[in-house]
Every structure is written in C-alpha cells, then in structure tokens.
Amino acid sequence: MLDTTMKSQLQTYLQKVTQPYEIVATLDDGEKSRELWSLLSEIAEVTDKITLRSDGIDERVPSFAFKRAQGGASLCFAGIPLGHEFTSLVLALLQVGGHPPRVSDEVIEQVSELEGEYHFETYYSLSCQNCPDVVQALNLLAVLNPNIRHVAIDGALFQEEVDRRQIMSVPSVYLNGEPFASGRMGVEEILTKIDTGAAQRDARKISEREPFDVLVVGGGPAGAAGAIYAARKGIRTGVAAERFGGQVLDTMGIENLISMAETEGPKLARALEENVRDYNVDIMNLQRASALLPAVEPGGYHEIRFDSGASLKAKTVIVATGARWRELNVPGEKEYRNRGVAYCPHCDGPLFKGKRVAVIGGGNSGVEAAIDLAGIVGHVT
Ligand SMILES: Cc1cc2nc3c(=O)[nH]c(=O)nc-3n(C[C@H](O)[C@H](O)[C@H](O)COP(=O)(O)OP(=O)(O)OC[C@H]3O[C@@H](n4cnc5c(N)ncnc54)[C@H](O)[C@@H]3O)c2cc1C
C-alpha cells in the first residue's frame, strides 16, 4: 500500500512515538479489509512501539481503533485513511504515541477540562480537502480527553449509513447521534461550539479592550494586509474575523503567489497569522460581526457588534469580509443545503456515486465540475 519513500518517511516520523500502544482492527473476508490489514501491517513493520491485533468487534467493518495501555485515546478510523486523510492517520499515530500536538497550552487545558461524554462521528471522502482539518481536530480532542470519542468514517465505504443519515456533503459531523456541523472546522471552532461558557468568557474579554485606532473586520489576505499596513504606522490595530485565514483555508494548491512555486492554503493562512502577530496586532478570531454603528460625531468611535455578544470601538473600521459561495436564491436551496445541494463537487462528488446530478452554471467552474463528476456519478445534466 505504501511505496518505499512513504515507508521510509513514516519510519522517521514514528521514531517520535514514545509510548507503546495497540491498533485493534475489525475485519472481514472482503477486499477492503485485506487492503486495510496490509496498510496496518506496513505501519507496524516500521516501529516496535505499535502492536497490531485483528480481533476487534467494532460495528463498522473494516475499521481500526487505537488502544493505549494507560487507557484513553478513544479514536477510530472506519475505512482506509489514505488520500487526503493519510496525514490524519500519521498525526493520530504520533499523538496517540505521546508526541505533543501543535496547539497552545491554553487549548490543551480547555480540552482536558471538558466535562460530559462526547461521541463524535465524522464522514469524510478521500478526495475532500476540507475534511482532514476536522478529522485531525476531533482526533486531537479524543487524544487529550478520555471522555471524547471520535470515529472518522469514509462515506464512500459506508454508503448505506450515509444514505440512512441523508449525508450529502463532507465533512459532516455528528455528536452523540445528532447532526453537529458540516464544513471545515478547527479545534478552536469546535471548542466554541461545545464549550459555550468559554465563548461567553471570550466575548467579555473582547468587550473590555480599549478602543482601536484601526479595527479590521475580516481575516483573509486582504484583512491581514490592511492590518499590517496600519500597524506598521505604529497605530493600535486589531483584527476581528469569523475565521482567520479566510477562503485560502478552503484550498490546498496555490500556484500563483508570486515568489513561490506553490503553497497550500492552510500553510499560507498560518504564515499570514504569524506575519500579522509579528506586528503586535490584536487578533480576535471566531468573531462574526453583526452590526456597525457609525460614530455619532466626526472623530468619534465607530462601534462593531458581534454575534458572540462582544462589542469593540475604533476610530477607523476596515471591512475586508471577502466573498462567499454564490447562492441561487431558489426555493429549497437553504433547506437542502448539505442534503442534496452542494457547492464543492471535488469534496462531495463521491457521495453522489451512481446518482443523477445537475450542475448549475456554465462557466469554467461549472464545466470543470461536470467533467469531474462524470467519472463518479450516474448522470450529469
Ligand atoms: C477553493 C478555493 C481555491 C482558491 N484558490 C486560489 C488560488 O489558487 N489562487 C488565488 O489567487 N486565489 C484563490 N482563491 C481565491 C482567494 O482565496 C480569495 O481571492 C482571497 O482569499 C480573498 O481574500 P479576502 O481577504 O478578500 O477575503 P476572504 O479570504 O474571503 O476573507 C474574508 C474574511 O472575512 C471574514 N468575515 C466574513 N464575514 C465576516 C463577518 N460578518 N464578521 C467577521 N468576519 C467576517 C472571514 O471569516 C474571513 O476571515 C481560492 C478560493 C477558494 C474558495
């Protein structure tokens, strides 16, 4: 399953595993089970810290779970996590084995202290670029807190389940059996959703900020550039964004950024954030602005209010809120979003295998989507 280069890279990575653990596979006689066993065997071959077992009794076949001697780390993959999910597998192998995750101590503490039982199920497809972030974030939560269980499920291999739950876009996340979220999310966004007390605490802290000279609303490339230019003038600058990074977070391959042959969206978003932080700009992430109240007198402060309940004041406000999917505004579009209406053929295409689909739009993107889908679905109109 893995070529020589991948095997040797994996061997290097797995040297970072410090605590031994078991991988317990649930298999049958099928071809996919054989493929999964072969992948897991190749992994176990390159490290003596991982022991492989095939006596699992999980409800999903094929699947595998991680078992640490000291308990905890309740995470499981149903399917064969190759393609875009291979990185999620490697990170899980490392983090279950004690390799420290790349998140702040604050986040680790917040996750560890979460109370209650959380059973997450994430449906992904191997061609989905937005899925690994969600799978990796929830795996991390499961590694850090024994009350959190996460199963990452390849929707293409568990079609009956996908049909029963009427899942038509990935990533789709369920929490304790109920729909929880769909689309790309990181650890902080998930925490905000499940730890509502934390969101209120953050909102209070944000409202206590002194007024800014410049407040940028929006944390995409435009907002980041605006903030850096303002901060370079030595004025007090803040950025409030619903999702710092913006649209670049939704893509992997970027090849037209002058000065580099190629980069990946999440990498570029991290670089943007580091660059903005270098200038001591106050970044307030996961804050969706809902109202702008203009200053009542010249030279006064404008006020921005947020869905979280926070509010900020600034002499100048730069609105850099970017673009969104263009909606058709036809009856039923909102109701059937992620239940048949999808905006990312590349991600969600595998869930429509053998079905009749219609592509709306005849420009470059529409034609590209139709060509890509034609290889997967039953019929494209
Ligand atoms: C899948 C995909 C692939 C792409 N590939 C490329 C490529 O290869 N090369 C290229 O040049 N371009 C590419 N683009 C386009 C590029 O990403 C955008 O042109 C660019 O991100 C626009 O930057 P922006 O800062 O104006 O807006 P955005 O990136 O859209 O950022 C908007 C920001 O505003 C925030 N925001 C929105 N509303 C609110 C609100 N009410 N309150 C607070 N914050 C808010 C958002 O959370 C975000 O932080 C791609 C886009 C997509 C979706």
CSV table of C-alpha atoms and ligand atoms in Angstrom, one decimal:
chain,number,residue,atom,x,y,z
A,1,MET,CA,0.0,0.0,0.0
A,2,LEU,CA,2.9,2.4,0.8
A,3,ASP,CA,5.8,3.0,-1.6
A,4,THR,CA,9.4,2.9,-0.4
A,5,THR,CA,9.6,6.7,0.0
A,6,MET,CA,6.4,6.9,2.1
A,7,LYS,CA,7.5,3.9,4.2
A,8,SER,CA,10.9,5.5,5.0
A,9,GLN,CA,9.2,8.9,5.8
A,10,LEU,CA,6.8,7.1,8.1
A,11,GLN,CA,9.6,5.3,9.8
A,12,THR,CA,11.3,8.6,10.5
A,13,TYR,CA,8.0,10.1,11.9
A,14,LEU,CA,7.2,7.1,14.0
A,15,GLN,CA,10.6,7.4,15.8
A,16,LYS,CA,8.8,10.3,17.7
A,17,VAL,CA,6.4,7.8,19.3
A,18,THR,CA,7.4,7.5,22.9
A,19,GLN,CA,4.5,5.4,24.4
A,20,PRO,CA,3.7,2.0,23.0
A,21,TYR,CA,0.1,1.2,22.1
A,22,GLU,CA,-2.0,-1.3,20.1
A,23,ILE,CA,-4.0,-0.9,16.9
A,24,VAL,CA,-7.1,-3.2,17.0
A,25,ALA,CA,-8.6,-3.9,13.6
A,26,THR,CA,-12.1,-5.1,12.9
A,27,LEU,CA,-12.0,-7.0,9.6
A,28,ASP,CA,-14.0,-9.5,7.4
A,29,ASP,CA,-13.0,-11.5,4.3
A,30,GLY,CA,-13.6,-8.6,1.9
A,31,GLU,CA,-11.1,-6.9,-0.3
A,32,LYS,CA,-11.2,-3.6,1.7
A,33,SER,CA,-10.4,-5.5,4.9
A,34,ARG,CA,-7.4,-7.1,3.2
A,35,GLU,CA,-6.2,-3.7,2.0
A,36,LEU,CA,-6.6,-2.2,5.5
A,37,TRP,CA,-4.7,-5.1,7.1
A,38,SER,CA,-1.9,-4.7,4.6
A,39,LEU,CA,-1.6,-0.9,5.3
A,40,LEU,CA,-1.6,-1.5,9.1
A,41,SER,CA,1.0,-4.3,8.8
A,42,GLU,CA,3.3,-2.0,6.9
A,43,ILE,CA,2.9,0.6,9.6
A,44,ALA,CA,3.6,-1.9,12.4
A,45,GLU,CA,6.7,-3.1,10.5
A,46,VAL,CA,8.5,0.2,10.7
A,47,THR,CA,8.2,0.7,14.5
A,48,ASP,CA,8.4,-1.6,17.6
A,49,LYS,CA,6.1,0.8,19.5
A,50,ILE,CA,2.9,-0.3,17.7
A,51,THR,CA,1.4,-3.8,18.1
A,52,LEU,CA,-1.3,-4.9,15.7
A,53,ARG,CA,-4.4,-7.0,16.6
A,54,SER,CA,-7.2,-8.2,14.3
A,55,ASP,CA,-9.7,-9.3,17.0
A,56,GLY,CA,-11.7,-6.0,17.0
A,57,ILE,CA,-15.5,-6.1,17.3
A,58,ASP,CA,-16.4,-2.7,16.0
A,59,GLU,CA,-19.8,-2.2,14.4
A,60,ARG,CA,-18.1,-0.9,11.2
A,61,VAL,CA,-16.0,-3.2,9.0
A,62,PRO,CA,-13.3,-2.6,8.1
A,63,SER,CA,-12.1,-0.2,10.8
A,64,PHE,CA,-9.4,0.1,13.4
A,65,ALA,CA,-9.1,1.7,16.8
A,66,PHE,CA,-6.1,2.8,19.0
A,67,LYS,CA,-5.6,1.2,22.4
A,68,ARG,CA,-3.2,2.7,24.9
A,69,ALA,CA,-2.0,0.7,27.9
A,70,GLN,CA,-3.0,3.5,30.2
A,71,GLY,CA,-6.5,3.9,28.6
A,72,GLY,CA,-7.9,6.9,26.9
A,73,ALA,CA,-7.4,7.9,23.2
A,74,SER,CA,-10.7,6.8,22.0
A,75,LEU,CA,-10.3,7.2,18.3
A,76,CYS,CA,-11.2,5.0,15.4
A,77,PHE,CA,-11.0,5.1,11.6
A,78,ALA,CA,-13.7,3.3,9.7
A,79,GLY,CA,-12.3,2.8,6.2
A,80,ILE,CA,-8.8,3.1,4.8
A,81,PRO,CA,-7.4,6.6,5.5
A,82,LEU,CA,-5.2,7.2,2.5
A,83,GLY,CA,-5.6,10.1,0.0
A,84,HIS,CA,-6.1,13.4,1.9
A,85,GLU,CA,-6.6,11.5,5.1
A,86,PHE,CA,-3.2,9.9,5.2
A,87,THR,CA,-1.8,13.0,7.1
A,88,SER,CA,-4.7,12.5,9.7
A,89,LEU,CA,-3.6,8.9,10.1
A,90,VAL,CA,0.1,9.8,10.6
A,91,LEU,CA,-0.8,12.6,13.2
A,92,ALA,CA,-3.1,10.1,15.0
A,93,LEU,CA,-0.2,7.5,15.1
A,94,LEU,CA,2.1,10.2,16.6
A,95,GLN,CA,-0.3,11.8,19.0
A,96,VAL,CA,-1.7,8.6,20.5
A,97,GLY,CA,2.0,7.6,21.0
A,98,GLY,CA,2.7,10.7,23.1
A,99,HIS,CA,4.0,13.1,20.5
A,100,PRO,CA,2.9,16.6,21.6
A,101,PRO,CA,0.3,18.3,19.4
A,102,ARG,CA,0.8,21.7,17.8
A,103,VAL,CA,-1.8,23.7,19.8
A,104,SER,CA,-1.4,26.2,22.6
A,105,ASP,CA,-1.3,25.1,26.3
A,106,GLU,CA,-4.5,27.1,26.8
A,107,VAL,CA,-6.3,24.9,24.2
A,108,ILE,CA,-4.9,21.7,25.7
A,109,GLU,CA,-6.1,22.8,29.2
A,110,GLN,CA,-9.5,23.7,27.9
A,111,VAL,CA,-10.0,20.3,26.1
A,112,SER,CA,-8.7,18.3,29.1
A,113,GLU,CA,-11.1,20.1,31.4
A,114,LEU,CA,-14.2,19.5,29.2
A,115,GLU,CA,-16.8,17.5,31.2
A,116,GLY,CA,-19.5,15.2,29.8
A,117,GLU,CA,-19.5,12.5,27.2
A,118,TYR,CA,-18.9,13.4,23.6
A,119,HIS,CA,-19.2,10.8,20.8
A,120,PHE,CA,-18.2,12.4,17.5
A,121,GLU,CA,-18.6,10.8,14.1
A,122,THR,CA,-17.1,12.5,11.1
A,123,TYR,CA,-18.0,11.5,7.5
A,124,TYR,CA,-15.2,12.2,5.0
A,125,SER,CA,-14.2,11.4,1.5
A,126,LEU,CA,-10.7,10.7,0.4
A,127,SER,CA,-10.8,13.5,-2.2
A,128,CYS,CA,-12.1,16.1,0.2
A,129,GLN,CA,-9.5,18.8,1.1
A,130,ASN,CA,-11.6,20.3,3.9
A,131,CYS,CA,-12.0,17.0,5.7
A,132,PRO,CA,-8.5,16.4,7.2
A,133,ASP,CA,-8.7,19.6,9.4
A,134,VAL,CA,-12.0,18.4,11.0
A,135,VAL,CA,-10.8,14.8,11.4
A,136,GLN,CA,-7.5,15.9,12.9
A,137,ALA,CA,-9.1,18.4,15.3
A,138,LEU,CA,-11.6,15.8,16.6
A,139,ASN,CA,-8.8,13.1,16.8
A,140,LEU,CA,-6.8,15.6,18.9
A,141,LEU,CA,-9.8,16.2,21.2
A,142,ALA,CA,-10.1,12.4,21.7
A,143,VAL,CA,-6.4,12.1,22.4
A,144,LEU,CA,-6.5,14.8,25.0
A,145,ASN,CA,-9.7,13.9,26.8
A,146,PRO,CA,-10.8,10.3,27.6
A,147,ASN,CA,-14.5,11.4,27.7
A,148,ILE,CA,-14.3,12.3,24.0
A,149,ARG,CA,-14.6,9.5,21.4
A,150,HIS,CA,-14.1,10.1,17.7
A,151,VAL,CA,-14.8,7.9,14.7
A,152,ALA,CA,-13.7,9.1,11.2
A,153,ILE,CA,-15.8,7.3,8.6
A,154,ASP,CA,-15.1,7.1,4.9
A,155,GLY,CA,-18.5,7.8,3.5
A,156,ALA,CA,-17.8,6.0,0.2
A,157,LEU,CA,-17.2,2.7,2.1
A,158,PHE,CA,-20.3,3.1,4.3
A,159,GLN,CA,-22.8,4.1,1.7
A,160,GLU,CA,-25.8,2.5,3.5
A,161,GLU,CA,-25.1,4.6,6.6
A,162,VAL,CA,-24.6,7.8,4.5
A,163,ASP,CA,-27.9,7.2,2.8
A,164,ARG,CA,-29.7,6.5,6.1
A,165,ARG,CA,-28.5,9.7,7.6
A,166,GLN,CA,-29.0,11.6,4.3
A,167,ILE,CA,-25.5,12.9,4.3
A,168,MET,CA,-24.7,14.7,1.1
A,169,SER,CA,-21.7,16.8,1.8
A,170,VAL,CA,-18.4,16.2,3.6
A,171,PRO,CA,-17.1,16.7,6.2
A,172,SER,CA,-20.3,16.1,8.1
A,173,VAL,CA,-20.0,15.7,11.9
A,174,TYR,CA,-22.4,14.1,14.3
A,175,LEU,CA,-22.3,14.5,18.0
A,176,ASN,CA,-24.0,11.9,20.2
A,177,GLY,CA,-26.0,10.7,17.2
A,178,GLU,CA,-27.3,14.2,16.2
A,179,PRO,CA,-26.0,16.4,13.3
A,180,PHE,CA,-23.4,18.7,14.8
A,181,ALA,CA,-21.7,20.6,12.0
A,182,SER,CA,-20.6,20.4,8.3
A,183,GLY,CA,-17.7,22.0,6.6
A,184,ARG,CA,-14.1,22.8,7.6
A,185,MET,CA,-13.6,23.5,11.3
A,186,GLY,CA,-10.5,23.6,13.5
A,187,VAL,CA,-10.1,22.8,17.2
A,188,GLU,CA,-11.0,26.3,18.4
A,189,GLU,CA,-14.2,26.4,16.4
A,190,ILE,CA,-15.3,23.0,17.7
A,191,LEU,CA,-14.5,24.1,21.3
A,192,THR,CA,-16.5,27.3,20.9
A,193,LYS,CA,-19.5,25.2,19.8
A,194,ILE,CA,-19.3,22.7,22.6
A,195,ASP,CA,-17.9,24.9,25.4
A,196,THR,CA,-20.4,27.7,25.3
A,197,GLY,CA,-19.2,29.1,28.6
A,198,ALA,CA,-15.8,29.7,27.0
A,199,ALA,CA,-17.4,31.7,24.2
A,200,GLN,CA,-19.1,34.0,26.7
A,201,ARG,CA,-15.9,34.4,28.7
A,202,ASP,CA,-14.1,35.4,25.4
A,203,ALA,CA,-16.8,37.9,24.5
A,204,ARG,CA,-16.5,39.6,27.9
A,205,LYS,CA,-12.7,39.8,27.5
A,206,ILE,CA,-13.0,41.3,24.0
A,207,SER,CA,-15.5,43.9,25.1
A,208,GLU,CA,-13.1,45.1,27.7
A,209,ARG,CA,-10.5,46.0,25.0
A,210,GLU,CA,-9.5,49.7,24.8
A,211,PRO,CA,-10.8,51.4,21.5
A,212,PHE,CA,-8.6,50.7,18.5
A,213,ASP,CA,-7.2,53.3,16.0
A,214,VAL,CA,-7.9,50.8,13.2
A,215,LEU,CA,-10.1,47.7,13.5
A,216,VAL,CA,-10.1,45.4,10.5
A,217,VAL,CA,-13.2,43.2,10.2
A,218,GLY,CA,-12.1,40.1,8.2
A,219,GLY,CA,-9.0,37.9,8.5
A,220,GLY,CA,-8.4,36.8,4.9
A,221,PRO,CA,-5.4,38.0,2.8
A,222,ALA,CA,-6.9,41.5,2.4
A,223,GLY,CA,-7.7,41.9,6.1
A,224,ALA,CA,-4.2,40.7,7.0
A,225,ALA,CA,-2.6,43.1,4.6
A,226,GLY,CA,-4.7,46.0,5.9
A,227,ALA,CA,-3.8,45.2,9.5
A,228,ILE,CA,0.0,45.0,8.7
A,229,TYR,CA,0.0,48.3,6.8
A,230,ALA,CA,-1.9,50.0,9.7
A,231,ALA,CA,0.3,48.5,12.4
A,232,ARG,CA,3.5,49.5,10.5
A,233,LYS,CA,2.4,53.1,11.0
A,234,GLY,CA,2.6,52.5,14.7
A,235,ILE,CA,-1.1,52.8,15.4
A,236,ARG,CA,-3.2,50.5,17.6
A,237,THR,CA,-4.6,47.9,15.3
A,238,GLY,CA,-7.0,44.9,15.8
A,239,VAL,CA,-8.4,42.2,13.5
A,240,ALA,CA,-11.7,40.6,14.2
A,241,ALA,CA,-12.6,37.7,12.0
A,242,GLU,CA,-15.2,35.0,11.8
A,243,ARG,CA,-12.5,32.6,10.5
A,244,PHE,CA,-8.9,33.9,10.4
A,245,GLY,CA,-7.3,32.9,7.1
A,246,GLY,CA,-10.5,33.3,5.0
A,247,GLN,CA,-11.0,31.5,1.8
A,248,VAL,CA,-7.4,30.3,1.4
A,249,LEU,CA,-8.2,27.8,4.2
A,250,ASP,CA,-10.5,26.1,1.7
A,251,THR,CA,-7.9,25.2,-0.8
A,252,MET,CA,-4.7,23.1,-0.9
A,253,GLY,CA,-2.9,24.0,-4.1
A,254,ILE,CA,-2.0,27.7,-4.6
A,255,GLU,CA,0.4,28.2,-7.5
A,256,ASN,CA,0.1,31.9,-8.4
A,257,LEU,CA,1.6,33.5,-5.3
A,258,ILE,CA,4.5,35.4,-6.8
A,259,SER,CA,7.9,34.4,-5.3
A,260,MET,CA,7.0,30.8,-4.5
A,261,ALA,CA,6.3,28.0,-6.9
A,262,GLU,CA,3.4,26.6,-4.8
A,263,THR,CA,2.0,26.5,-1.4
A,264,GLU,CA,-1.0,25.1,0.5
A,265,GLY,CA,-4.0,27.1,1.8
A,266,PRO,CA,-3.7,26.2,5.5
A,267,LYS,CA,0.1,26.9,5.3
A,268,LEU,CA,-0.5,30.3,3.8
A,269,ALA,CA,-3.1,31.1,6.4
A,270,ARG,CA,-0.6,30.2,9.2
A,271,ALA,CA,2.0,32.4,7.6
A,272,LEU,CA,-0.5,35.2,7.3
A,273,GLU,CA,-1.3,34.9,11.0
A,274,GLU,CA,2.4,34.8,12.1
A,275,ASN,CA,3.1,37.8,9.9
A,276,VAL,CA,0.2,39.8,11.5
A,277,ARG,CA,1.2,38.8,15.0
A,278,ASP,CA,4.8,39.9,14.4
A,279,TYR,CA,3.3,43.4,14.3
A,280,ASN,CA,1.6,43.0,17.6
A,281,VAL,CA,-1.8,43.2,16.0
A,282,ASP,CA,-4.6,42.0,18.4
A,283,ILE,CA,-6.3,39.1,16.5
A,284,MET,CA,-9.8,38.2,17.7
A,285,ASN,CA,-10.8,35.0,15.9
A,286,LEU,CA,-14.2,33.3,15.6
A,287,GLN,CA,-16.0,36.6,16.0
A,288,ARG,CA,-18.7,37.3,13.4
A,289,ALA,CA,-19.6,41.0,13.1
A,290,SER,CA,-23.4,41.6,13.0
A,291,ALA,CA,-23.7,45.4,13.2
A,292,LEU,CA,-21.6,48.5,12.5
A,293,LEU,CA,-22.9,51.6,14.4
A,294,PRO,CA,-21.2,54.7,12.9
A,295,ALA,CA,-19.7,57.3,15.1
A,296,VAL,CA,-22.3,59.9,16.1
A,297,GLU,CA,-19.9,62.8,15.7
A,298,PRO,CA,-16.9,63.4,13.5
A,299,GLY,CA,-13.7,61.9,15.0
A,300,GLY,CA,-15.8,59.8,17.4
A,301,TYR,CA,-15.6,56.0,17.7
A,302,HIS,CA,-17.5,53.6,15.5
A,303,GLU,CA,-18.8,50.5,17.2
A,304,ILE,CA,-18.8,47.0,15.9
A,305,ARG,CA,-21.1,44.4,17.5
A,306,PHE,CA,-20.6,40.6,17.2
A,307,ASP,CA,-22.9,37.6,17.3
A,308,SER,CA,-21.0,36.4,20.4
A,309,GLY,CA,-22.3,39.5,22.3
A,310,ALA,CA,-18.9,41.2,22.2
A,311,SER,CA,-18.5,44.8,21.0
A,312,LEU,CA,-15.5,46.9,20.0
A,313,LYS,CA,-14.9,50.5,19.3
A,314,ALA,CA,-12.5,52.0,16.7
A,315,LYS,CA,-11.7,55.4,15.1
A,316,THR,CA,-11.4,53.6,11.7
A,317,VAL,CA,-13.0,50.4,10.6
A,318,ILE,CA,-11.8,48.5,7.5
A,319,VAL,CA,-14.3,46.0,6.2
A,320,ALA,CA,-12.5,43.1,4.4
A,321,THR,CA,-15.1,40.4,4.6
A,322,GLY,CA,-14.3,38.8,1.2
A,323,ALA,CA,-16.6,36.6,-0.8
A,324,ARG,CA,-18.9,33.6,-0.2
A,325,TRP,CA,-20.4,30.9,-2.4
A,326,ARG,CA,-22.9,32.5,-4.8
A,327,GLU,CA,-26.3,31.2,-3.9
A,328,LEU,CA,-29.1,30.7,-6.5
A,329,ASN,CA,-31.8,32.0,-4.1
A,330,VAL,CA,-34.3,29.5,-5.3
A,331,PRO,CA,-36.9,27.9,-3.0
A,332,GLY,CA,-35.5,24.9,-1.1
A,333,GLU,CA,-31.8,25.9,-1.6
A,334,LYS,CA,-31.2,26.7,2.1
A,335,GLU,CA,-33.3,23.8,3.4
A,336,TYR,CA,-31.5,21.2,1.2
A,337,ARG,CA,-28.0,22.7,1.7
A,338,ASN,CA,-25.8,19.7,2.5
A,339,ARG,CA,-28.7,17.4,1.9
A,340,GLY,CA,-28.5,17.4,-1.9
A,341,VAL,CA,-27.4,20.9,-2.6
A,342,ALA,CA,-23.6,21.1,-2.6
A,343,TYR,CA,-21.0,23.7,-3.5
A,344,CYS,CA,-17.8,21.7,-3.7
A,345,PRO,CA,-18.1,18.9,-6.4
A,346,HIS,CA,-14.5,17.9,-5.7
A,347,CYS,CA,-15.3,17.2,-2.0
A,348,ASP,CA,-18.8,16.0,-2.1
A,349,GLY,CA,-18.8,14.2,-5.5
A,350,PRO,CA,-18.0,10.7,-4.1
A,351,LEU,CA,-21.2,10.8,-2.0
A,352,PHE,CA,-23.3,11.1,-5.2
A,353,LYS,CA,-21.9,7.9,-6.7
A,354,GLY,CA,-24.2,6.4,-9.3
A,355,LYS,CA,-26.8,9.2,-8.8
A,356,ARG,CA,-28.3,11.8,-11.2
A,357,VAL,CA,-26.8,15.2,-10.6
A,358,ALA,CA,-27.4,18.7,-12.1
A,359,VAL,CA,-24.6,21.3,-12.3
A,360,ILE,CA,-25.8,24.9,-12.2
A,361,GLY,CA,-23.5,27.3,-14.0
A,362,GLY,CA,-21.8,27.0,-17.4
A,363,GLY,CA,-18.6,29.0,-16.8
A,364,ASN,CA,-15.2,27.4,-16.3
A,365,SER,CA,-16.0,26.1,-12.8
A,366,GLY,CA,-19.3,24.6,-13.9
A,367,VAL,CA,-17.8,22.7,-16.9
A,368,GLU,CA,-14.9,21.5,-14.7
A,369,ALA,CA,-17.3,20.3,-12.1
A,370,ALA,CA,-19.4,18.4,-14.8
A,371,ILE,CA,-16.3,16.7,-16.2
A,372,ASP,CA,-15.0,15.7,-12.7
A,373,LEU,CA,-18.5,14.4,-11.7
A,374,ALA,CA,-19.0,12.5,-14.9
A,375,GLY,CA,-16.3,10.0,-13.7
A,376,ILE,CA,-18.2,9.3,-10.4
A,377,VAL,CA,-22.0,9.9,-10.7
A,378,GLY,CA,-24.6,8.1,-12.8
A,379,HIS,CA,-25.6,11.1,-15.0
A,380,VAL,CA,-24.7,14.8,-15.2
A,381,THR,CA,-27.1,17.4,-16.6
B,1,LIG,C1,-11.4,26.7,-3.1
B,1,LIG,C2,-10.7,28.0,-3.4
B,1,LIG,C3,-9.5,28.0,-4.1
B,1,LIG,C4,-8.8,29.2,-4.3
B,1,LIG,N1,-7.6,29.1,-5.0
B,1,LIG,C5,-6.9,30.3,-5.3
B,1,LIG,C6,-5.7,30.3,-5.9
B,1,LIG,O1,-5.1,29.2,-6.2
B,1,LIG,N2,-5.1,31.5,-6.2
B,1,LIG,C7,-5.7,32.7,-5.8
B,1,LIG,O2,-5.1,33.7,-6.1
B,1,LIG,N3,-6.9,32.7,-5.2
B,1,LIG,C8,-7.5,31.6,-4.9
B,1,LIG,N4,-8.7,31.6,-4.3
B,1,LIG,C9,-9.3,32.9,-4.0
B,1,LIG,C10,-8.7,33.6,-2.8
B,1,LIG,O3,-8.7,32.7,-1.7
B,1,LIG,C11,-9.5,34.8,-2.5
B,1,LIG,O4,-9.4,35.7,-3.6
B,1,LIG,C12,-9.0,35.5,-1.3
B,1,LIG,O5,-9.0,34.7,-0.1
B,1,LIG,C13,-9.8,36.8,-1.0
B,1,LIG,O6,-9.2,37.4,0.2
B,1,LIG,P1,-10.1,38.4,1.1
B,1,LIG,O7,-9.3,38.7,2.3
B,1,LIG,O8,-10.6,39.5,0.3
B,1,LIG,O9,-11.4,37.5,1.5
B,1,LIG,P2,-11.6,36.1,2.2
B,1,LIG,O10,-10.4,35.2,2.0
B,1,LIG,O11,-12.9,35.7,1.8
B,1,LIG,O12,-11.6,36.5,3.8
B,1,LIG,C14,-12.7,37.1,4.4
B,1,LIG,C15,-12.5,37.2,5.8
B,1,LIG,O13,-13.6,37.9,6.4
B,1,LIG,C16,-14.2,37.2,7.4
B,1,LIG,N5,-15.6,37.5,7.6
B,1,LIG,C17,-16.6,37.4,6.6
B,1,LIG,N6,-17.8,37.9,7.2
B,1,LIG,C18,-17.5,38.4,8.4
B,1,LIG,C19,-18.2,39.0,9.5
B,1,LIG,N7,-19.5,39.3,9.3
B,1,LIG,N8,-17.6,39.2,10.6
B,1,LIG,C20,-16.3,38.9,10.8
B,1,LIG,N9,-15.5,38.4,9.9
B,1,LIG,C21,-16.1,38.1,8.7
B,1,LIG,C22,-14.0,35.7,7.0
B,1,LIG,O14,-14.1,34.8,8.1
B,1,LIG,C23,-12.5,35.9,6.5
B,1,LIG,O15,-11.6,35.9,7.6
B,1,LIG,C24,-9.4,30.4,-4.0
B,1,LIG,C25,-10.6,30.4,-3.3
B,1,LIG,C26,-11.3,29.2,-3.0
B,1,LIG,C27,-12.6,29.2,-2.2
